Amino acid sequence: MASKAVSKKTASKKPTKRGASEPESVEAFLASLEHPYKQEIVALRQLILGADPKIAEGIKWNAPSFRTSEYFATFQLRAKDGVQIILHLGAKTRDTALTGIQVADPESLLEWLAKDRASVKFRDSKDIGAKRTAFANVLREWIKHV
């Protein structure tokens, strides 16, 4: 009986932003974001959106995320020494989790976290400027697998 009371109480809570019918826009998210690397996050957002016209954005996993047919990149906002972007192939498990994917990365930007997931780190605005072209090329290669 006690468990019913708990579940009833839980069910009456207002939905969180995740459960809301209208997702929070990235613009609104960034407007309220307090982060030591906010300027770099905004610059990287523009770089990602500019890499390919098929790229769209949304808030997924409590961070700005980017998609074509599936989400493929998400900011990891907990990094303390710069900005990190996780490149992935969406939330669904695919065969690539076992087989891996091939992505041209001549500048060695990718730090592989799994066979089909990697991260790219940027220390500051200067680092973003130095890696700008290489990162856009990696993004174009990555979305071929999405």
mmCIF file of N, CA and C in Angstrom:
data_model
loop_
_atom_site.group_PDB
_atom_site.id
_atom_site.type_symbol
_atom_site.label_atom_id
_atom_site.label_comp_id
_atom_site.label_asym_id
_atom_site.label_seq_id
_atom_site.Cartn_x
_atom_site.Cartn_y
_atom_site.Cartn_z
ATOM 1 N N MET A 1 0.827 -1.189 0.000
ATOM 2 C CA MET A 1 0.000 0.000 0.000
ATOM 3 C C MET A 1 0.866 1.245 0.000
ATOM 4 N N ALA A 2 1.944 1.228 0.752
ATOM 5 C CA ALA A 2 2.837 2.391 0.804
ATOM 6 C C ALA A 2 3.429 2.680 -0.565
ATOM 7 N N SER A 3 3.716 1.641 -1.341
ATOM 8 C CA SER A 3 4.314 1.868 -2.664
ATOM 9 C C SER A 3 3.330 2.568 -3.597
ATOM 10 N N LYS A 4 2.017 2.300 -3.444
ATOM 11 C CA LYS A 4 1.025 2.998 -4.263
ATOM 12 C C LYS A 4 1.024 4.485 -3.957
ATOM 13 N N ALA A 5 1.133 4.827 -2.688
ATOM 14 C CA ALA A 5 1.146 6.238 -2.299
ATOM 15 C C ALA A 5 2.361 6.946 -2.891
ATOM 16 N N VAL A 6 3.502 6.275 -2.900
ATOM 17 C CA VAL A 6 4.708 6.868 -3.461
ATOM 18 C C VAL A 6 4.552 7.061 -4.956
ATOM 19 N N SER A 7 4.046 6.037 -5.652
ATOM 20 C CA SER A 7 3.904 6.161 -7.100
ATOM 21 C C SER A 7 2.865 7.210 -7.468
ATOM 22 N N LYS A 8 1.805 7.353 -6.671
ATOM 23 C CA LYS A 8 0.804 8.379 -6.929
ATOM 24 C C LYS A 8 1.421 9.774 -6.788
ATOM 25 N N LYS A 9 2.232 9.930 -5.744
ATOM 26 C CA LYS A 9 2.900 11.207 -5.514
ATOM 27 C C LYS A 9 3.852 11.519 -6.672
ATOM 28 N N THR A 10 4.604 10.513 -7.116
ATOM 29 C CA THR A 10 5.527 10.685 -8.223
ATOM 30 C C THR A 10 4.764 11.044 -9.499
ATOM 31 N N ALA A 11 3.653 10.395 -9.731
ATOM 32 C CA ALA A 11 2.870 10.635 -10.947
ATOM 33 C C ALA A 11 2.298 12.040 -10.990
ATOM 34 N N SER A 12 2.088 12.675 -9.846
ATOM 35 C CA SER A 12 1.482 13.998 -9.839
ATOM 36 C C SER A 12 2.483 15.130 -10.042
ATOM 37 N N LYS A 13 3.784 14.789 -10.096
ATOM 38 C CA LYS A 13 4.785 15.831 -10.311
ATOM 39 C C LYS A 13 4.635 16.438 -11.696
ATOM 40 N N LYS A 14 4.984 17.716 -11.818
ATOM 41 C CA LYS A 14 4.974 18.356 -13.133
ATOM 42 C C LYS A 14 6.060 17.748 -13.998
ATOM 43 N N PRO A 15 5.830 17.669 -15.326
ATOM 44 C CA PRO A 15 6.862 17.092 -16.194
ATOM 45 C C PRO A 15 8.105 17.962 -16.226
ATOM 46 N N THR A 16 9.251 17.319 -16.349
ATOM 47 C CA THR A 16 10.508 18.052 -16.485
ATOM 48 C C THR A 16 10.630 18.542 -17.915
ATOM 49 N N LYS A 17 11.660 19.318 -18.187
ATOM 50 C CA LYS A 17 11.870 19.810 -19.541
ATOM 51 C C LYS A 17 11.993 18.657 -20.528
ATOM 52 N N ARG A 18 12.614 17.561 -20.112
ATOM 53 C CA ARG A 18 12.752 16.404 -20.993
ATOM 54 C C ARG A 18 11.405 15.862 -21.414
ATOM 55 N N GLY A 19 10.454 15.847 -20.502
ATOM 56 C CA GLY A 19 9.159 15.261 -20.779
ATOM 57 C C GLY A 19 8.168 16.249 -21.377
ATOM 58 N N ALA A 20 8.526 17.499 -21.465
ATOM 59 C CA ALA A 20 7.612 18.510 -21.984
ATOM 60 C C ALA A 20 7.356 18.271 -23.464
ATOM 61 N N SER A 21 6.169 18.675 -23.927
ATOM 62 C CA SER A 21 5.825 18.456 -25.330
ATOM 63 C C SER A 21 6.629 19.372 -26.247
ATOM 64 N N GLU A 22 6.985 20.528 -25.797
ATOM 65 C CA GLU A 22 7.799 21.455 -26.587
ATOM 66 C C GLU A 22 9.220 21.445 -26.048
ATOM 67 N N PRO A 23 10.171 20.913 -26.816
ATOM 68 C CA PRO A 23 11.544 20.882 -26.315
ATOM 69 C C PRO A 23 12.127 22.283 -26.207
ATOM 70 N N GLU A 24 13.008 22.433 -25.256
ATOM 71 C CA GLU A 24 13.685 23.709 -25.069
ATOM 72 C C GLU A 24 14.577 23.975 -26.281
ATOM 73 N N SER A 25 14.547 25.193 -26.772
ATOM 74 C CA SER A 25 15.404 25.518 -27.911
ATOM 75 C C SER A 25 16.844 25.686 -27.448
ATOM 76 N N VAL A 26 17.755 25.466 -28.371
ATOM 77 C CA VAL A 26 19.166 25.637 -28.053
ATOM 78 C C VAL A 26 19.430 27.103 -27.722
ATOM 79 N N GLU A 27 18.773 28.012 -28.425
ATOM 80 C CA GLU A 27 18.930 29.445 -28.139
ATOM 81 C C GLU A 27 18.564 29.752 -26.687
ATOM 82 N N ALA A 28 17.436 29.243 -26.237
ATOM 83 C CA ALA A 28 16.999 29.490 -24.856
ATOM 84 C C ALA A 28 17.955 28.825 -23.864
ATOM 85 N N PHE A 29 18.387 27.615 -24.185
ATOM 86 C CA PHE A 29 19.324 26.904 -23.323
ATOM 87 C C PHE A 29 20.611 27.711 -23.155
ATOM 88 N N LEU A 30 21.177 28.174 -24.274
ATOM 89 C CA LEU A 30 22.431 28.929 -24.219
ATOM 90 C C LEU A 30 22.253 30.284 -23.538
ATOM 91 N N ALA A 31 21.099 30.898 -23.703
ATOM 92 C CA ALA A 31 20.846 32.196 -23.060
ATOM 93 C C ALA A 31 20.911 32.065 -21.541
ATOM 94 N N SER A 32 20.474 30.933 -21.021
ATOM 95 C CA SER A 32 20.474 30.753 -19.566
ATOM 96 C C SER A 32 21.712 29.997 -19.063
ATOM 97 N N LEU A 33 22.564 29.572 -19.961
ATOM 98 C CA LEU A 33 23.741 28.792 -19.570
ATOM 99 C C LEU A 33 24.803 29.669 -18.907
ATOM 100 N N GLU A 34 25.231 29.245 -17.739
ATOM 101 C CA GLU A 34 26.368 29.871 -17.076
ATOM 102 C C GLU A 34 27.497 28.855 -17.118
ATOM 103 N N HIS A 35 28.502 29.140 -17.931
ATOM 104 C CA HIS A 35 29.590 28.193 -18.145
ATOM 105 C C HIS A 35 30.858 28.976 -18.444
ATOM 106 N N PRO A 36 31.999 28.578 -17.879
ATOM 107 C CA PRO A 36 33.232 29.334 -18.119
ATOM 108 C C PRO A 36 33.682 29.324 -19.589
ATOM 109 N N TYR A 37 33.179 28.371 -20.372
ATOM 110 C CA TYR A 37 33.551 28.277 -21.787
ATOM 111 C C TYR A 37 32.355 28.551 -22.706
ATOM 112 N N LYS A 38 31.461 29.405 -22.257
ATOM 113 C CA LYS A 38 30.256 29.688 -23.044
ATOM 114 C C LYS A 38 30.609 30.245 -24.427
ATOM 115 N N GLN A 39 31.556 31.136 -24.505
ATOM 116 C CA GLN A 39 31.968 31.719 -25.787
ATOM 117 C C GLN A 39 32.437 30.620 -26.745
ATOM 118 N N GLU A 40 33.194 29.664 -26.252
ATOM 119 C CA GLU A 40 33.688 28.558 -27.064
ATOM 120 C C GLU A 40 32.542 27.623 -27.481
ATOM 121 N N ILE A 41 31.599 27.410 -26.584
ATOM 122 C CA ILE A 41 30.437 26.573 -26.900
ATOM 123 C C ILE A 41 29.640 27.199 -28.038
ATOM 124 N N VAL A 42 29.427 28.496 -27.968
ATOM 125 C CA VAL A 42 28.690 29.204 -29.023
ATOM 126 C C VAL A 42 29.453 29.118 -30.350
ATOM 127 N N ALA A 43 30.751 29.293 -30.320
ATOM 128 C CA ALA A 43 31.564 29.213 -31.545
ATOM 129 C C ALA A 43 31.520 27.812 -32.141
ATOM 130 N N LEU A 44 31.614 26.794 -31.309
ATOM 131 C CA LEU A 44 31.558 25.414 -31.801
ATOM 132 C C LEU A 44 30.178 25.066 -32.340
ATOM 133 N N ARG A 45 29.158 25.590 -31.723
ATOM 134 C CA ARG A 45 27.796 25.377 -32.226
ATOM 135 C C ARG A 45 27.690 25.883 -33.656
ATOM 136 N N GLN A 46 28.187 27.084 -33.910
ATOM 137 C CA GLN A 46 28.138 27.638 -35.258
ATOM 138 C C GLN A 46 28.969 26.820 -36.238
ATOM 139 N N LEU A 47 30.120 26.363 -35.792
ATOM 140 C CA LEU A 47 30.981 25.535 -36.636
ATOM 141 C C LEU A 47 30.270 24.233 -37.017
ATOM 142 N N ILE A 48 29.640 23.581 -36.051
ATOM 143 C CA ILE A 48 28.940 22.323 -36.319
ATOM 144 C C ILE A 48 27.780 22.554 -37.278
ATOM 145 N N LEU A 49 26.962 23.557 -37.009
ATOM 146 C CA LEU A 49 25.812 23.830 -37.878
ATOM 147 C C LEU A 49 26.259 24.206 -39.290
ATOM 148 N N GLY A 50 27.416 24.824 -39.421
ATOM 149 C CA GLY A 50 27.919 25.235 -40.722
ATOM 150 C C GLY A 50 28.627 24.139 -41.493
ATOM 151 N N ALA A 51 28.885 22.996 -40.860
ATOM 152 C CA ALA A 51 29.622 21.912 -41.519
ATOM 153 C C ALA A 51 28.809 21.251 -42.630
ATOM 154 N N ASP A 52 27.490 21.229 -42.486
ATOM 155 C CA ASP A 52 26.635 20.597 -43.490
ATOM 156 C C ASP A 52 25.220 21.152 -43.327
ATOM 157 N N PRO A 53 24.553 21.487 -44.427
ATOM 158 C CA PRO A 53 23.206 22.062 -44.318
ATOM 159 C C PRO A 53 22.159 21.101 -43.751
ATOM 160 N N LYS A 54 22.435 19.798 -43.732
ATOM 161 C CA LYS A 54 21.487 18.818 -43.190
ATOM 162 C C LYS A 54 21.506 18.786 -41.662
ATOM 163 N N ILE A 55 22.472 19.415 -41.037
ATOM 164 C CA ILE A 55 22.607 19.343 -39.582
ATOM 165 C C ILE A 55 21.593 20.262 -38.912
ATOM 166 N N ALA A 56 20.842 19.681 -37.977
ATOM 167 C CA ALA A 56 19.886 20.416 -37.147
ATOM 168 C C ALA A 56 20.326 20.247 -35.695
ATOM 169 N N GLU A 57 19.644 20.934 -34.793
ATOM 170 C CA GLU A 57 20.048 20.893 -33.386
ATOM 171 C C GLU A 57 18.851 20.764 -32.465
ATOM 172 N N GLY A 58 19.136 20.403 -31.243
ATOM 173 C CA GLY A 58 18.121 20.315 -30.209
ATOM 174 C C GLY A 58 18.813 20.089 -28.874
ATOM 175 N N ILE A 59 18.018 20.032 -27.832
ATOM 176 C CA ILE A 59 18.553 19.723 -26.512
ATOM 177 C C ILE A 59 18.283 18.246 -26.264
ATOM 178 N N LYS A 60 19.342 17.495 -26.092
ATOM 179 C CA LYS A 60 19.251 16.059 -25.843
ATOM 180 C C LYS A 60 20.278 15.750 -24.774
ATOM 181 N N TRP A 61 19.916 14.938 -23.813
ATOM 182 C CA TRP A 61 20.815 14.587 -22.712
ATOM 183 C C TRP A 61 21.274 15.859 -21.972
ATOM 184 N N ASN A 62 20.372 16.820 -21.829
ATOM 185 C CA ASN A 62 20.603 18.068 -21.090
ATOM 186 C C ASN A 62 21.743 18.911 -21.645
ATOM 187 N N ALA A 63 21.938 18.873 -22.952
ATOM 188 C CA ALA A 63 22.999 19.655 -23.582
ATOM 189 C C ALA A 63 22.654 19.889 -25.053
ATOM 190 N N PRO A 64 23.214 20.923 -25.653
ATOM 191 C CA PRO A 64 23.021 21.102 -27.093
ATOM 192 C C PRO A 64 23.546 19.872 -27.839
ATOM 193 N N SER A 65 22.710 19.364 -28.744
ATOM 194 C CA SER A 65 23.034 18.167 -29.507
ATOM 195 C C SER A 65 22.674 18.412 -30.970
ATOM 196 N N PHE A 66 23.282 17.635 -31.846
ATOM 197 C CA PHE A 66 23.152 17.870 -33.281
ATOM 198 C C PHE A 66 22.778 16.576 -33.978
ATOM 199 N N ARG A 67 21.970 16.707 -35.045
ATOM 200 C CA ARG A 67 21.465 15.522 -35.727
ATOM 201 C C ARG A 67 21.340 15.756 -37.231
ATOM 202 N N THR A 68 21.300 14.662 -37.929
ATOM 203 C CA THR A 68 20.818 14.629 -39.306
ATOM 204 C C THR A 68 19.569 13.752 -39.203
ATOM 205 N N SER A 69 19.665 12.464 -39.548
ATOM 206 C CA SER A 69 18.531 11.564 -39.332
ATOM 207 C C SER A 69 18.479 11.083 -37.876
ATOM 208 N N GLU A 70 19.622 11.060 -37.201
ATOM 209 C CA GLU A 70 19.758 10.688 -35.787
ATOM 210 C C GLU A 70 20.711 11.691 -35.133
ATOM 211 N N TYR A 71 20.648 11.788 -33.828
ATOM 212 C CA TYR A 71 21.631 12.617 -33.125
ATOM 213 C C TYR A 71 23.004 11.977 -33.270
ATOM 214 N N PHE A 72 24.019 12.819 -33.496
ATOM 215 C CA PHE A 72 25.375 12.300 -33.691
ATOM 216 C C PHE A 72 26.431 13.052 -32.884
ATOM 217 N N ALA A 73 26.104 14.193 -32.314
ATOM 218 C CA ALA A 73 27.084 14.969 -31.543
ATOM 219 C C ALA A 73 26.377 15.664 -30.386
ATOM 220 N N THR A 74 27.039 15.637 -29.230
ATOM 221 C CA THR A 74 26.471 16.246 -28.027
ATOM 222 C C THR A 74 27.591 16.905 -27.232
ATOM 223 N N PHE A 75 27.339 18.133 -26.785
ATOM 224 C CA PHE A 75 28.300 18.792 -25.907
ATOM 225 C C PHE A 75 28.338 18.060 -24.580
ATOM 226 N N GLN A 76 29.515 17.884 -24.045
ATOM 227 C CA GLN A 76 29.707 17.353 -22.690
ATOM 228 C C GLN A 76 30.086 18.581 -21.876
ATOM 229 N N LEU A 77 29.137 19.113 -21.138
ATOM 230 C CA LEU A 77 29.315 20.400 -20.464
ATOM 231 C C LEU A 77 30.004 20.301 -19.108
ATOM 232 N N ARG A 78 30.349 19.111 -18.655
ATOM 233 C CA ARG A 78 30.995 18.963 -17.345
ATOM 234 C C ARG A 78 32.516 19.096 -17.416
ATOM 235 N N ALA A 79 33.071 19.132 -18.611
ATOM 236 C CA ALA A 79 34.531 19.249 -18.747
ATOM 237 C C ALA A 79 35.001 20.549 -18.087
ATOM 238 N N LYS A 80 36.080 20.474 -17.347
ATOM 239 C CA LYS A 80 36.585 21.633 -16.601
ATOM 240 C C LYS A 80 37.738 22.337 -17.312
ATOM 241 N N ASP A 81 38.382 21.643 -18.246
ATOM 242 C CA ASP A 81 39.578 22.194 -18.881
ATOM 243 C C ASP A 81 39.352 22.542 -20.355
ATOM 244 N N GLY A 82 38.143 22.944 -20.693
ATOM 245 C CA GLY A 82 37.808 23.296 -22.063
ATOM 246 C C GLY A 82 36.428 22.788 -22.408
ATOM 247 N N VAL A 83 36.219 22.545 -23.692
ATOM 248 C CA VAL A 83 34.926 22.085 -24.173
ATOM 249 C C VAL A 83 35.126 20.734 -24.847
ATOM 250 N N GLN A 84 34.224 19.821 -24.569
ATOM 251 C CA GLN A 84 34.299 18.491 -25.149
ATOM 252 C C GLN A 84 33.008 18.210 -25.906
ATOM 253 N N ILE A 85 33.156 17.603 -27.068
ATOM 254 C CA ILE A 85 32.011 17.178 -27.867
ATOM 255 C C ILE A 85 32.117 15.673 -28.043
ATOM 256 N N ILE A 86 31.026 14.994 -27.733
ATOM 257 C CA ILE A 86 30.968 13.549 -27.912
ATOM 258 C C ILE A 86 30.317 13.279 -29.265
ATOM 259 N N LEU A 87 31.007 12.535 -30.100
ATOM 260 C CA LEU A 87 30.466 12.097 -31.382
ATOM 261 C C LEU A 87 29.980 10.664 -31.205
ATOM 262 N N HIS A 88 28.755 10.408 -31.615
ATOM 263 C CA HIS A 88 28.126 9.102 -31.423
ATOM 264 C C HIS A 88 27.201 8.843 -32.598
ATOM 265 N N LEU A 89 26.459 7.764 -32.537
ATOM 266 C CA LEU A 89 25.550 7.415 -33.629
ATOM 267 C C LEU A 89 24.118 7.270 -33.129
ATOM 268 N N GLY A 90 23.725 8.131 -32.222
ATOM 269 C CA GLY A 90 22.374 8.105 -31.694
ATOM 270 C C GLY A 90 22.260 7.239 -30.455
ATOM 271 N N ALA A 91 21.048 7.128 -29.968
ATOM 272 C CA ALA A 91 20.800 6.407 -28.722
ATOM 273 C C ALA A 91 20.618 4.906 -28.931
ATOM 274 N N LYS A 92 20.283 4.491 -30.146
ATOM 275 C CA LYS A 92 20.035 3.073 -30.418
ATOM 276 C C LYS A 92 21.350 2.328 -30.662
ATOM 277 N N THR A 93 21.430 1.112 -30.145
ATOM 278 C CA THR A 93 22.595 0.276 -30.388
ATOM 279 C C THR A 93 22.564 -0.196 -31.831
ATOM 280 N N ARG A 94 23.712 -0.117 -32.482
ATOM 281 C CA ARG A 94 23.831 -0.546 -33.874
ATOM 282 C C ARG A 94 24.936 -1.590 -33.981
ATOM 283 N N ASP A 95 25.009 -2.206 -35.160
ATOM 284 C CA ASP A 95 26.079 -3.173 -35.419
ATOM 285 C C ASP A 95 27.452 -2.517 -35.303
ATOM 286 N N THR A 96 27.511 -1.218 -35.559
ATOM 287 C CA THR A 96 28.792 -0.510 -35.504
ATOM 288 C C THR A 96 29.399 -0.514 -34.102
ATOM 289 N N ALA A 97 28.588 -0.777 -33.092
ATOM 290 C CA ALA A 97 29.128 -0.870 -31.731
ATOM 291 C C ALA A 97 30.139 -2.008 -31.636
ATOM 292 N N LEU A 98 29.964 -3.020 -32.475
ATOM 293 C CA LEU A 98 30.896 -4.151 -32.498
ATOM 294 C C LEU A 98 31.936 -4.018 -33.606
ATOM 295 N N THR A 99 31.499 -3.532 -34.754
ATOM 296 C CA THR A 99 32.395 -3.478 -35.913
ATOM 297 C C THR A 99 33.221 -2.203 -35.978
ATOM 298 N N GLY A 100 32.695 -1.123 -35.422
ATOM 299 C CA GLY A 100 33.381 0.163 -35.489
ATOM 300 C C GLY A 100 33.078 0.899 -36.786
ATOM 301 N N ILE A 101 33.564 2.115 -36.877
ATOM 302 C CA ILE A 101 33.403 2.917 -38.082
ATOM 303 C C ILE A 101 34.759 3.484 -38.473
ATOM 304 N N GLN A 102 34.888 3.822 -39.728
ATOM 305 C CA GLN A 102 36.115 4.425 -40.243
ATOM 306 C C GLN A 102 35.844 5.901 -40.513
ATOM 307 N N VAL A 103 36.620 6.764 -39.895
ATOM 308 C CA VAL A 103 36.482 8.205 -40.082
ATOM 309 C C VAL A 103 37.866 8.775 -40.365
ATOM 310 N N ALA A 104 37.976 9.478 -41.486
ATOM 311 C CA ALA A 104 39.251 10.130 -41.805
ATOM 312 C C ALA A 104 39.525 11.199 -40.758
ATOM 313 N N ASP A 105 40.676 11.124 -40.128
ATOM 314 C CA ASP A 105 41.044 12.052 -39.057
ATOM 315 C C ASP A 105 42.547 12.325 -39.121
ATOM 316 N N PRO A 106 43.014 12.967 -40.207
ATOM 317 C CA PRO A 106 44.458 13.173 -40.367
ATOM 318 C C PRO A 106 45.099 14.032 -39.286
ATOM 319 N N GLU A 107 44.334 14.858 -38.594
ATOM 320 C CA GLU A 107 44.878 15.707 -37.524
ATOM 321 C C GLU A 107 44.779 15.048 -36.152
ATOM 322 N N SER A 108 44.265 13.823 -36.105
ATOM 323 C CA SER A 108 44.117 13.053 -34.856
ATOM 324 C C SER A 108 43.333 13.820 -33.791
ATOM 325 N N LEU A 109 42.186 14.351 -34.183
ATOM 326 C CA LEU A 109 41.324 15.054 -33.236
ATOM 327 C C LEU A 109 40.523 14.093 -32.370
ATOM 328 N N LEU A 110 40.210 12.925 -32.903
ATOM 329 C CA LEU A 110 39.315 11.999 -32.217
ATOM 330 C C LEU A 110 40.021 11.213 -31.125
ATOM 331 N N GLU A 111 39.384 11.180 -29.969
ATOM 332 C CA GLU A 111 39.787 10.279 -28.890
ATOM 333 C C GLU A 111 38.681 9.234 -28.827
ATOM 334 N N TRP A 112 38.993 8.034 -29.265
ATOM 335 C CA TRP A 112 37.978 6.981 -29.356
ATOM 336 C C TRP A 112 37.592 6.492 -27.965
ATOM 337 N N LEU A 113 36.292 6.500 -27.679
ATOM 338 C CA LEU A 113 35.741 6.048 -26.408
ATOM 339 C C LEU A 113 35.182 4.638 -26.529
ATOM 340 N N ALA A 114 34.810 4.278 -27.744
ATOM 341 C CA ALA A 114 34.305 2.950 -28.105
ATOM 342 C C ALA A 114 34.509 2.824 -29.610
ATOM 343 N N LYS A 115 34.110 1.707 -30.179
ATOM 344 C CA LYS A 115 34.334 1.512 -31.616
ATOM 345 C C LYS A 115 33.514 2.462 -32.481
ATOM 346 N N ASP A 116 32.436 3.015 -31.926
ATOM 347 C CA ASP A 116 31.593 3.920 -32.692
ATOM 348 C C ASP A 116 31.256 5.200 -31.918
ATOM 349 N N ARG A 117 32.144 5.582 -31.000
ATOM 350 C CA ARG A 117 31.935 6.807 -30.210
ATOM 351 C C ARG A 117 33.299 7.412 -29.911
ATOM 352 N N ALA A 118 33.368 8.724 -30.083
ATOM 353 C CA ALA A 118 34.641 9.413 -29.853
ATOM 354 C C ALA A 118 34.364 10.788 -29.262
ATOM 355 N N SER A 119 35.411 11.407 -28.747
ATOM 356 C CA SER A 119 35.274 12.776 -28.255
ATOM 357 C C SER A 119 36.326 13.652 -28.928
ATOM 358 N N VAL A 120 36.003 14.923 -28.982
ATOM 359 C CA VAL A 120 36.942 15.928 -29.468
ATOM 360 C C VAL A 120 36.973 17.017 -28.411
ATOM 361 N N LYS A 121 38.176 17.396 -27.998
ATOM 362 C CA LYS A 121 38.332 18.401 -26.948
ATOM 363 C C LYS A 121 38.970 19.665 -27.525
ATOM 364 N N PHE A 122 38.518 20.785 -26.998
ATOM 365 C CA PHE A 122 39.049 22.093 -27.364
ATOM 366 C C PHE A 122 39.398 22.825 -26.080
ATOM 367 N N ARG A 123 40.627 23.307 -25.976
ATOM 368 C CA ARG A 123 41.086 23.996 -24.765
ATOM 369 C C ARG A 123 40.515 25.402 -24.633
ATOM 370 N N ASP A 124 40.422 26.120 -25.772
ATOM 371 C CA ASP A 124 39.992 27.516 -25.740
ATOM 372 C C ASP A 124 39.685 27.980 -27.163
ATOM 373 N N SER A 125 39.400 29.274 -27.332
ATOM 374 C CA SER A 125 39.057 29.824 -28.648
ATOM 375 C C SER A 125 40.193 29.662 -29.650
ATOM 376 N N LYS A 126 41.415 29.822 -29.187
ATOM 377 C CA LYS A 126 42.569 29.684 -30.070
ATOM 378 C C LYS A 126 42.669 28.248 -30.595
ATOM 379 N N ASP A 127 42.429 27.278 -29.732
ATOM 380 C CA ASP A 127 42.445 25.875 -30.120
ATOM 381 C C ASP A 127 41.338 25.583 -31.138
ATOM 382 N N ILE A 128 40.171 26.165 -30.940
ATOM 383 C CA ILE A 128 39.073 26.001 -31.898
ATOM 384 C C ILE A 128 39.499 26.546 -33.261
ATOM 385 N N GLY A 129 40.105 27.721 -33.268
ATOM 386 C CA GLY A 129 40.566 28.311 -34.521
ATOM 387 C C GLY A 129 41.572 27.429 -35.244
ATOM 388 N N ALA A 130 42.476 26.834 -34.490
ATOM 389 C CA ALA A 130 43.507 25.978 -35.072
ATOM 390 C C ALA A 130 42.927 24.675 -35.635
ATOM 391 N N LYS A 131 41.862 24.169 -35.018
ATOM 392 C CA LYS A 131 41.289 22.878 -35.410
ATOM 393 C C LYS A 131 40.033 23.012 -36.267
ATOM 394 N N ARG A 132 39.623 24.226 -36.548
ATOM 395 C CA ARG A 132 38.353 24.525 -37.218
ATOM 396 C C ARG A 132 38.123 23.677 -38.477
ATOM 397 N N THR A 133 39.024 23.748 -39.417
ATOM 398 C CA THR A 133 38.847 23.051 -40.696
ATOM 399 C C THR A 133 38.879 21.541 -40.506
ATOM 400 N N ALA A 134 39.838 21.061 -39.727
ATOM 401 C CA ALA A 134 39.943 19.619 -39.486
ATOM 402 C C ALA A 134 38.687 19.084 -38.802
ATOM 403 N N PHE A 135 38.138 19.829 -37.846
ATOM 404 C CA PHE A 135 36.939 19.382 -37.143
ATOM 405 C C PHE A 135 35.738 19.347 -38.081
ATOM 406 N N ALA A 136 35.580 20.353 -38.916
ATOM 407 C CA ALA A 136 34.473 20.359 -39.880
ATOM 408 C C ALA A 136 34.590 19.153 -40.817
ATOM 409 N N ASN A 137 35.806 18.822 -41.233
ATOM 410 C CA ASN A 137 36.008 17.649 -42.088
ATOM 411 C C ASN A 137 35.651 16.360 -41.366
ATOM 412 N N VAL A 138 36.041 16.240 -40.093
ATOM 413 C CA VAL A 138 35.688 15.063 -39.300
ATOM 414 C C VAL A 138 34.171 14.955 -39.174
ATOM 415 N N LEU A 139 33.500 16.066 -38.934
ATOM 416 C CA LEU A 139 32.035 16.046 -38.819
ATOM 417 C C LEU A 139 31.389 15.543 -40.102
ATOM 418 N N ARG A 140 31.861 16.030 -41.249
ATOM 419 C CA ARG A 140 31.301 15.587 -42.531
ATOM 420 C C ARG A 140 31.524 14.080 -42.740
ATOM 421 N N GLU A 141 32.680 13.591 -42.312
ATOM 422 C CA GLU A 141 32.947 12.146 -42.385
ATOM 423 C C GLU A 141 32.031 11.380 -41.422
ATOM 424 N N TRP A 142 31.876 11.912 -40.215
ATOM 425 C CA TRP A 142 31.096 11.226 -39.176
ATOM 426 C C TRP A 142 29.643 11.054 -39.618
ATOM 427 N N ILE A 143 29.046 12.111 -40.151
ATOM 428 C CA ILE A 143 27.613 12.032 -40.471
ATOM 429 C C ILE A 143 27.315 11.079 -41.624
ATOM 430 N N LYS A 144 28.324 10.637 -42.339
ATOM 431 C CA LYS A 144 28.111 9.605 -43.361
ATOM 432 C C LYS A 144 27.662 8.286 -42.724
ATOM 433 N N HIS A 145 27.952 8.106 -41.447
ATOM 434 C CA HIS A 145 27.631 6.878 -40.738
ATOM 435 C C HIS A 145 26.318 6.952 -39.973
ATOM 436 N N VAL A 146 25.709 8.120 -39.931
ATOM 437 C CA VAL A 146 24.477 8.293 -39.161
ATOM 438 C C VAL A 146 23.276 7.771 -39.943
#
